[in-house]
Short mmCIF file of C-alpha atoms in Angstrom, two decimals:
data_model
loop_
_atom_site.label_atom_id
_atom_site.label_comp_id
_atom_site.label_asym_id
_atom_site.label_seq_id
_atom_site.Cartn_x
_atom_site.Cartn_y
_atom_site.Cartn_z
CA MET A 122 318.46 -61.47 73.23
CA ARG A 123 319.13 -57.77 72.54
CA LEU A 124 322.85 -58.30 73.15
CA ARG A 125 322.92 -61.28 70.79
CA ARG A 126 321.11 -59.21 68.14
CA ARG A 127 323.59 -56.36 68.52
CA LEU A 128 326.48 -58.83 68.13
CA LEU A 129 324.92 -60.35 65.02
CA LEU A 130 324.49 -56.90 63.51
CA ALA A 131 328.00 -55.84 64.46
CA THR A 132 329.81 -58.91 63.11
CA PRO A 133 329.46 -58.06 59.39
CA LEU A 134 330.54 -54.49 60.14
CA LEU A 135 333.64 -55.73 61.92
CA ALA A 136 334.38 -58.10 59.06
CA LEU A 137 333.88 -55.25 56.59
CA GLY A 138 336.28 -53.10 58.58
CA ALA A 139 338.96 -55.79 58.53
CA GLY A 140 338.33 -56.38 54.85
CA ALA A 141 338.62 -52.68 54.05
CA ARG A 142 341.91 -52.41 55.92
CA ALA A 143 343.14 -55.55 54.17
CA ALA A 144 342.02 -54.39 50.72
CA GLN A 145 345.37 -52.92 49.79
CA ALA A 146 347.39 -55.37 51.86
CA GLN A 147 350.87 -55.79 50.47
CA ARG A 148 352.66 -56.89 53.64
CA VAL A 149 351.05 -60.12 54.80
CA VAL A 150 352.03 -62.40 57.68
CA SER A 151 350.70 -65.95 57.48
CA LEU A 152 350.02 -67.96 60.64
CA GLY A 153 349.57 -71.60 59.63
CA GLY A 154 351.24 -73.89 57.13
CA VAL A 155 348.04 -74.48 55.17
CA VAL A 156 347.33 -70.74 55.00
CA THR A 157 350.81 -70.18 53.55
CA GLU A 158 350.24 -72.98 51.04
CA ILE A 159 346.97 -71.36 49.93
CA VAL A 160 348.65 -67.96 49.43
CA HIS A 161 351.29 -69.73 47.34
CA ALA A 162 348.72 -71.72 45.35
CA LEU A 163 346.93 -68.46 44.51
CA GLY A 164 350.16 -66.91 43.22
CA ALA A 165 350.42 -64.22 45.91
CA ASP A 166 353.75 -65.23 47.50
CA GLU A 167 355.29 -61.82 46.87
CA ARG A 168 352.99 -60.28 49.48
CA LEU A 169 354.26 -62.53 52.28
CA VAL A 170 356.70 -60.82 54.64
CA GLY A 171 356.61 -63.42 57.42
CA VAL A 172 355.33 -66.88 58.27
CA ASP A 173 355.11 -69.23 61.22
CA GLN A 174 357.21 -72.34 61.84
CA SER A 175 354.62 -74.73 60.41
CA SER A 176 354.98 -73.10 56.98
CA LEU A 177 357.20 -75.78 55.47
CA TYR A 178 355.91 -75.41 51.90
CA PRO A 179 356.80 -73.95 49.47
CA PRO A 180 360.53 -74.17 50.24
CA ALA A 181 360.89 -70.41 49.63
CA ALA A 182 358.62 -69.77 52.62
CA ARG A 183 361.30 -71.17 54.92
CA ALA A 184 363.57 -68.29 53.97
CA LEU A 185 361.05 -65.69 55.23
CA PRO A 186 361.22 -64.26 58.77
CA GLN A 187 359.48 -66.56 61.24
CA VAL A 188 357.25 -65.45 64.10
CA GLY A 189 357.08 -68.67 66.12
CA TYR A 190 354.50 -71.43 65.94
CA PHE A 191 351.02 -70.38 64.87
CA ARG A 192 349.36 -71.73 68.03
CA SER A 193 351.70 -69.69 70.24
CA PHE A 194 353.11 -66.94 68.03
CA ALA A 195 354.97 -63.87 69.26
CA VAL A 196 353.03 -60.59 68.87
CA GLU A 197 356.21 -58.53 68.89
CA GLY A 198 357.67 -60.65 66.13
CA VAL A 199 354.63 -60.12 63.94
CA LEU A 200 354.47 -56.35 64.55
CA SER A 201 358.18 -55.97 63.82
CA LEU A 202 357.43 -56.99 60.23
CA ARG A 203 354.99 -54.02 59.88
CA PRO A 204 352.21 -56.10 58.32
CA ASP A 205 349.00 -54.57 57.04
CA LEU A 206 347.30 -57.96 57.16
CA VAL A 207 347.60 -61.17 59.16
CA LEU A 208 346.03 -64.25 57.63
CA ALA A 209 345.63 -66.71 60.50
CA SER A 210 344.39 -70.24 60.77
CA GLU A 211 341.36 -70.30 63.03
CA GLN A 212 343.51 -72.47 65.30
CA ALA A 213 346.10 -69.69 65.67
CA GLY A 214 346.53 -68.08 69.02
CA PRO A 215 346.43 -67.51 71.84
CA PRO A 216 343.26 -65.37 71.47
CA HIS A 217 344.68 -62.42 73.41
CA ALA A 218 347.62 -62.31 70.99
CA LEU A 219 345.24 -61.93 68.05
CA GLU A 220 343.41 -59.18 69.95
CA GLN A 221 346.71 -57.38 70.53
CA LEU A 222 347.32 -57.36 66.78
CA ARG A 223 343.87 -55.91 66.15
CA ALA A 224 344.41 -53.32 68.87
CA ALA A 225 347.62 -52.31 67.11
CA GLY A 226 345.61 -51.60 63.97
CA VAL A 227 346.54 -54.71 62.01
CA ALA A 228 343.75 -56.39 60.03
CA VAL A 229 343.40 -60.00 61.15
CA VAL A 230 341.40 -62.44 59.04
CA LEU A 231 340.77 -65.95 60.31
CA VAL A 232 340.87 -68.81 57.81
CA ALA A 233 338.87 -72.01 58.26
CA SER A 234 340.91 -74.99 59.46
CA SER A 235 339.28 -78.40 59.47
CA PRO A 236 340.09 -81.72 57.74
CA LYS A 237 337.10 -81.42 55.40
CA VAL A 238 337.09 -80.60 51.70
CA SER A 239 334.31 -78.04 52.24
CA ALA A 240 336.40 -76.25 54.90
CA LEU A 241 339.43 -76.21 52.62
CA GLU A 242 337.37 -74.75 49.77
CA SER A 243 336.05 -72.12 52.20
CA ALA A 244 339.61 -71.30 53.27
CA ILE A 245 340.68 -70.83 49.65
CA ASP A 246 337.72 -68.52 49.02
CA THR A 247 338.49 -66.49 52.17
CA VAL A 248 342.14 -65.94 51.25
CA ALA A 249 341.31 -65.13 47.62
CA ALA A 250 338.61 -62.63 48.62
CA THR A 251 340.73 -61.01 51.34
CA LEU A 252 343.69 -60.48 49.03
CA ARG A 253 341.40 -59.08 46.33
CA LEU A 254 343.16 -61.22 43.76
CA ASN A 255 343.22 -60.30 40.11
CA ALA A 256 341.57 -62.37 37.40
CA GLU A 257 344.48 -64.82 37.30
CA GLY A 258 344.28 -65.36 41.05
CA GLN A 259 340.53 -65.90 40.90
CA ALA A 260 341.02 -68.41 38.08
CA ARG A 261 343.57 -70.28 40.21
CA ALA A 262 341.04 -70.44 43.06
CA ARG A 263 338.42 -71.91 40.73
CA ARG A 264 340.88 -74.52 39.44
CA LEU A 265 341.83 -75.48 42.98
CA ARG A 266 338.19 -76.04 43.92
CA GLN A 267 337.64 -78.15 40.80
CA GLN A 268 340.74 -80.24 41.53
CA LEU A 269 339.56 -80.81 45.11
CA ASP A 270 336.10 -81.89 43.96
CA GLU A 271 337.58 -84.36 41.48
CA ALA A 272 340.19 -85.71 43.89
CA ALA A 273 337.64 -86.27 46.66
CA ARG A 274 335.53 -88.70 44.61
CA PRO A 275 335.45 -92.19 46.16
CA VAL A 276 337.91 -94.70 44.77
CA ALA A 277 336.58 -98.03 43.46
CA HIS A 278 338.36 -101.19 44.60
CA ASP A 279 337.64 -104.85 45.15
CA GLY A 280 337.13 -106.28 48.62
CA ALA A 281 337.53 -104.67 52.01
CA PRO A 282 339.57 -101.46 52.28
CA PRO A 283 343.19 -102.03 53.35
CA ARG A 284 343.83 -101.47 57.06
CA VAL A 285 346.38 -98.73 57.57
CA LEU A 286 348.26 -97.51 60.64
CA ILE A 287 349.21 -93.82 60.52
CA LEU A 288 352.44 -93.53 62.47
CA SER A 289 355.00 -90.89 63.38
CA SER A 290 358.21 -91.48 65.27
CA HIS A 291 360.27 -88.34 64.64
CA THR A 292 360.26 -87.47 68.36
CA GLY A 293 361.69 -90.85 69.27
CA ARG A 294 358.32 -92.17 70.45
CA LEU A 295 355.71 -93.92 68.35
CA GLN A 296 352.50 -91.94 67.89
CA ALA A 297 349.39 -92.97 65.95
CA ALA A 298 346.71 -90.78 64.35
CA GLY A 299 343.08 -91.73 64.79
CA ALA A 300 339.60 -90.46 63.97
CA GLY A 301 339.20 -86.70 63.65
CA SER A 302 342.81 -86.05 62.65
CA ALA A 303 343.84 -84.65 59.28
CA PRO A 304 345.75 -87.79 58.17
CA ASP A 305 342.75 -89.94 59.13
CA ALA A 306 340.52 -87.79 56.90
CA LEU A 307 343.12 -88.09 54.11
CA LEU A 308 343.23 -91.88 54.51
CA THR A 309 339.43 -92.17 54.46
CA LEU A 310 339.18 -90.11 51.26
CA ALA A 311 341.90 -92.30 49.72
CA GLY A 312 339.85 -95.45 50.40
CA GLY A 313 341.74 -96.94 53.35
CA ALA A 314 340.55 -97.94 56.83
CA ASN A 315 342.34 -96.69 59.92
CA ALA A 316 343.70 -99.58 62.02
CA PHE A 317 344.00 -97.33 65.11
CA GLY A 318 340.79 -97.27 67.13
CA GLN A 319 341.28 -94.11 69.21
CA PRO A 320 340.49 -90.47 68.34
CA GLY A 321 343.14 -87.83 67.69
CA TYR A 322 346.87 -88.34 68.16
CA LYS A 323 347.97 -90.83 70.82
CA ALA A 324 351.18 -92.51 71.91
CA ILE A 325 351.17 -96.17 70.91
CA SER A 326 353.35 -99.02 72.19
CA ALA A 327 355.39 -101.32 69.99
CA GLU A 328 353.16 -104.17 71.18
CA ALA A 329 350.02 -102.34 70.06
CA VAL A 330 351.57 -101.61 66.66
CA ALA A 331 352.37 -105.29 66.18
CA ALA A 332 348.90 -106.33 67.38
CA ALA A 333 347.17 -103.96 64.92
CA GLN A 334 348.61 -106.00 62.00
CA PRO A 335 348.11 -103.22 59.43
CA ASP A 336 348.29 -103.99 55.73
CA ALA A 337 350.10 -100.69 55.18
CA ILE A 338 351.71 -97.91 57.24
CA LEU A 339 351.35 -94.22 56.39
CA THR A 340 354.09 -91.99 57.75
CA SER A 341 356.08 -88.80 57.13
CA THR A 342 359.53 -87.93 55.82
CA LEU A 343 360.63 -86.59 59.22
CA SER A 344 359.82 -89.95 60.81
CA ILE A 345 361.80 -91.77 58.13
CA ASP A 346 364.73 -89.35 58.52
CA ALA A 347 364.67 -89.71 62.32
CA ALA A 348 364.97 -93.49 61.93
CA GLY A 349 367.96 -93.13 59.62
CA GLY A 350 366.02 -94.18 56.51
CA LEU A 351 363.26 -96.54 55.43
CA ALA A 352 365.15 -99.66 56.55
CA GLY A 353 365.65 -98.20 60.02
CA PHE A 354 361.99 -97.20 60.24
CA THR A 355 360.67 -100.65 59.34
CA ALA A 356 363.14 -102.35 61.69
CA GLN A 357 361.74 -100.59 64.77
CA PRO A 358 360.20 -102.84 67.46
CA GLY A 359 356.55 -103.50 66.70
CA ILE A 360 356.70 -102.12 63.16
CA ALA A 361 358.97 -104.95 62.01
CA MET A 362 356.30 -107.50 63.00
CA THR A 363 353.53 -106.00 60.87
CA PRO A 364 352.41 -107.26 57.44
CA ALA A 365 353.00 -103.69 56.23
CA ALA A 366 356.71 -103.78 57.04
CA GLN A 367 357.18 -107.35 55.83
CA SER A 368 355.58 -106.59 52.46
CA GLY A 369 357.16 -103.14 52.15
CA ARG A 370 353.87 -101.24 52.07
CA ILE A 371 355.19 -98.09 53.77
CA ILE A 372 353.67 -94.92 52.28
CA VAL A 373 355.76 -91.81 52.95
CA LEU A 374 354.50 -88.25 52.48
CA ASP A 375 356.20 -84.97 53.34
CA ASP A 376 355.00 -83.80 56.74
CA LEU A 377 352.79 -80.91 55.71
CA LEU A 378 351.31 -82.97 52.88
CA LEU A 379 350.34 -85.66 55.41
CA LEU A 380 349.29 -83.43 58.30
CA GLY A 381 348.05 -80.27 56.63
CA PHE A 382 344.96 -81.19 54.57
CA GLY A 383 345.81 -78.18 52.42
CA PRO A 384 345.55 -77.23 48.73
CA ARG A 385 347.95 -80.03 47.79
CA LEU A 386 345.29 -82.51 48.89
CA PRO A 387 344.90 -83.93 45.33
CA LEU A 388 348.63 -84.75 45.32
CA ALA A 389 348.40 -86.31 48.79
CA LEU A 390 345.43 -88.45 47.72
CA ALA A 391 347.23 -89.58 44.56
CA GLN A 392 350.28 -90.68 46.57
CA VAL A 393 348.25 -92.54 49.22
CA ARG A 394 346.03 -94.22 46.63
CA SER A 395 349.09 -95.31 44.67
CA GLY A 396 350.52 -96.86 47.82
CA LEU A 397 347.26 -98.64 48.63
CA PHE A 398 345.98 -99.68 45.22
CA GLY A 399 348.78 -99.11 42.68
CA PRO A 400 350.80 -101.82 40.92
CA ALA A 401 353.41 -101.95 43.70
CA ALA A 402 350.67 -102.38 46.30
CA ARG A 403 349.00 -105.18 44.35
CA GLY A 404 352.33 -106.95 44.05
CA ALA A 405 352.91 -106.69 47.78
CA ALA A 406 349.40 -107.87 48.76
#
């Protein structure tokens, strides 16, 4: 009990120490595509000196030095950029790598990562507070939270929600996203029902895709590109036999927009809702 109390007392002090070191941070490394998107949305891009490989947006981020993938980043690569702050998704790691950064005197601040609007709002607040943004940056953070609140309101529609299969095939194998994944949370907020009954990301056979008989398919640009275009994607075994492919209800989002659950969530919801309930969708139904 005493140890737990000491830890509870020490945690705010540790956080304060990291915050103090980060207060004047001008050389920031971002570990996580959503974290990078938040920095961009808050207008603080000029402070970024490095990102990880999942930082696909904004396009300018791809030109920055990369330090590997955020779940398995290279400590040496980060330190070579002489950062005074690392903003890391709470899924970044491995843990000993983060400890090595702290031991080297670099402030490390973890940012919430969960496919929930509340977690995203918390992440925006964390980044804004850590970067000690000016009035314009704080105003951007407030607007982002308002946009998220408005975008997350339930959509009204007649009848049962359309059944949707969330598919990727950019690796050459079909994979579906189920409960607990970011695209599943996006689909639920948009008013659709996931046609895949398993949790997380799982390989799925062509036979199972055909048997699911989804009304629509939600996929990413990389999957479309890997298939040589939309026609090639819909012609794949299993997919070609679905009502979604036969009616042309294939909703395509850029990969980070679909998988990230980041500050562009309002845009992602608008695109999915248009594909499910817009004029084109009504014509296809």
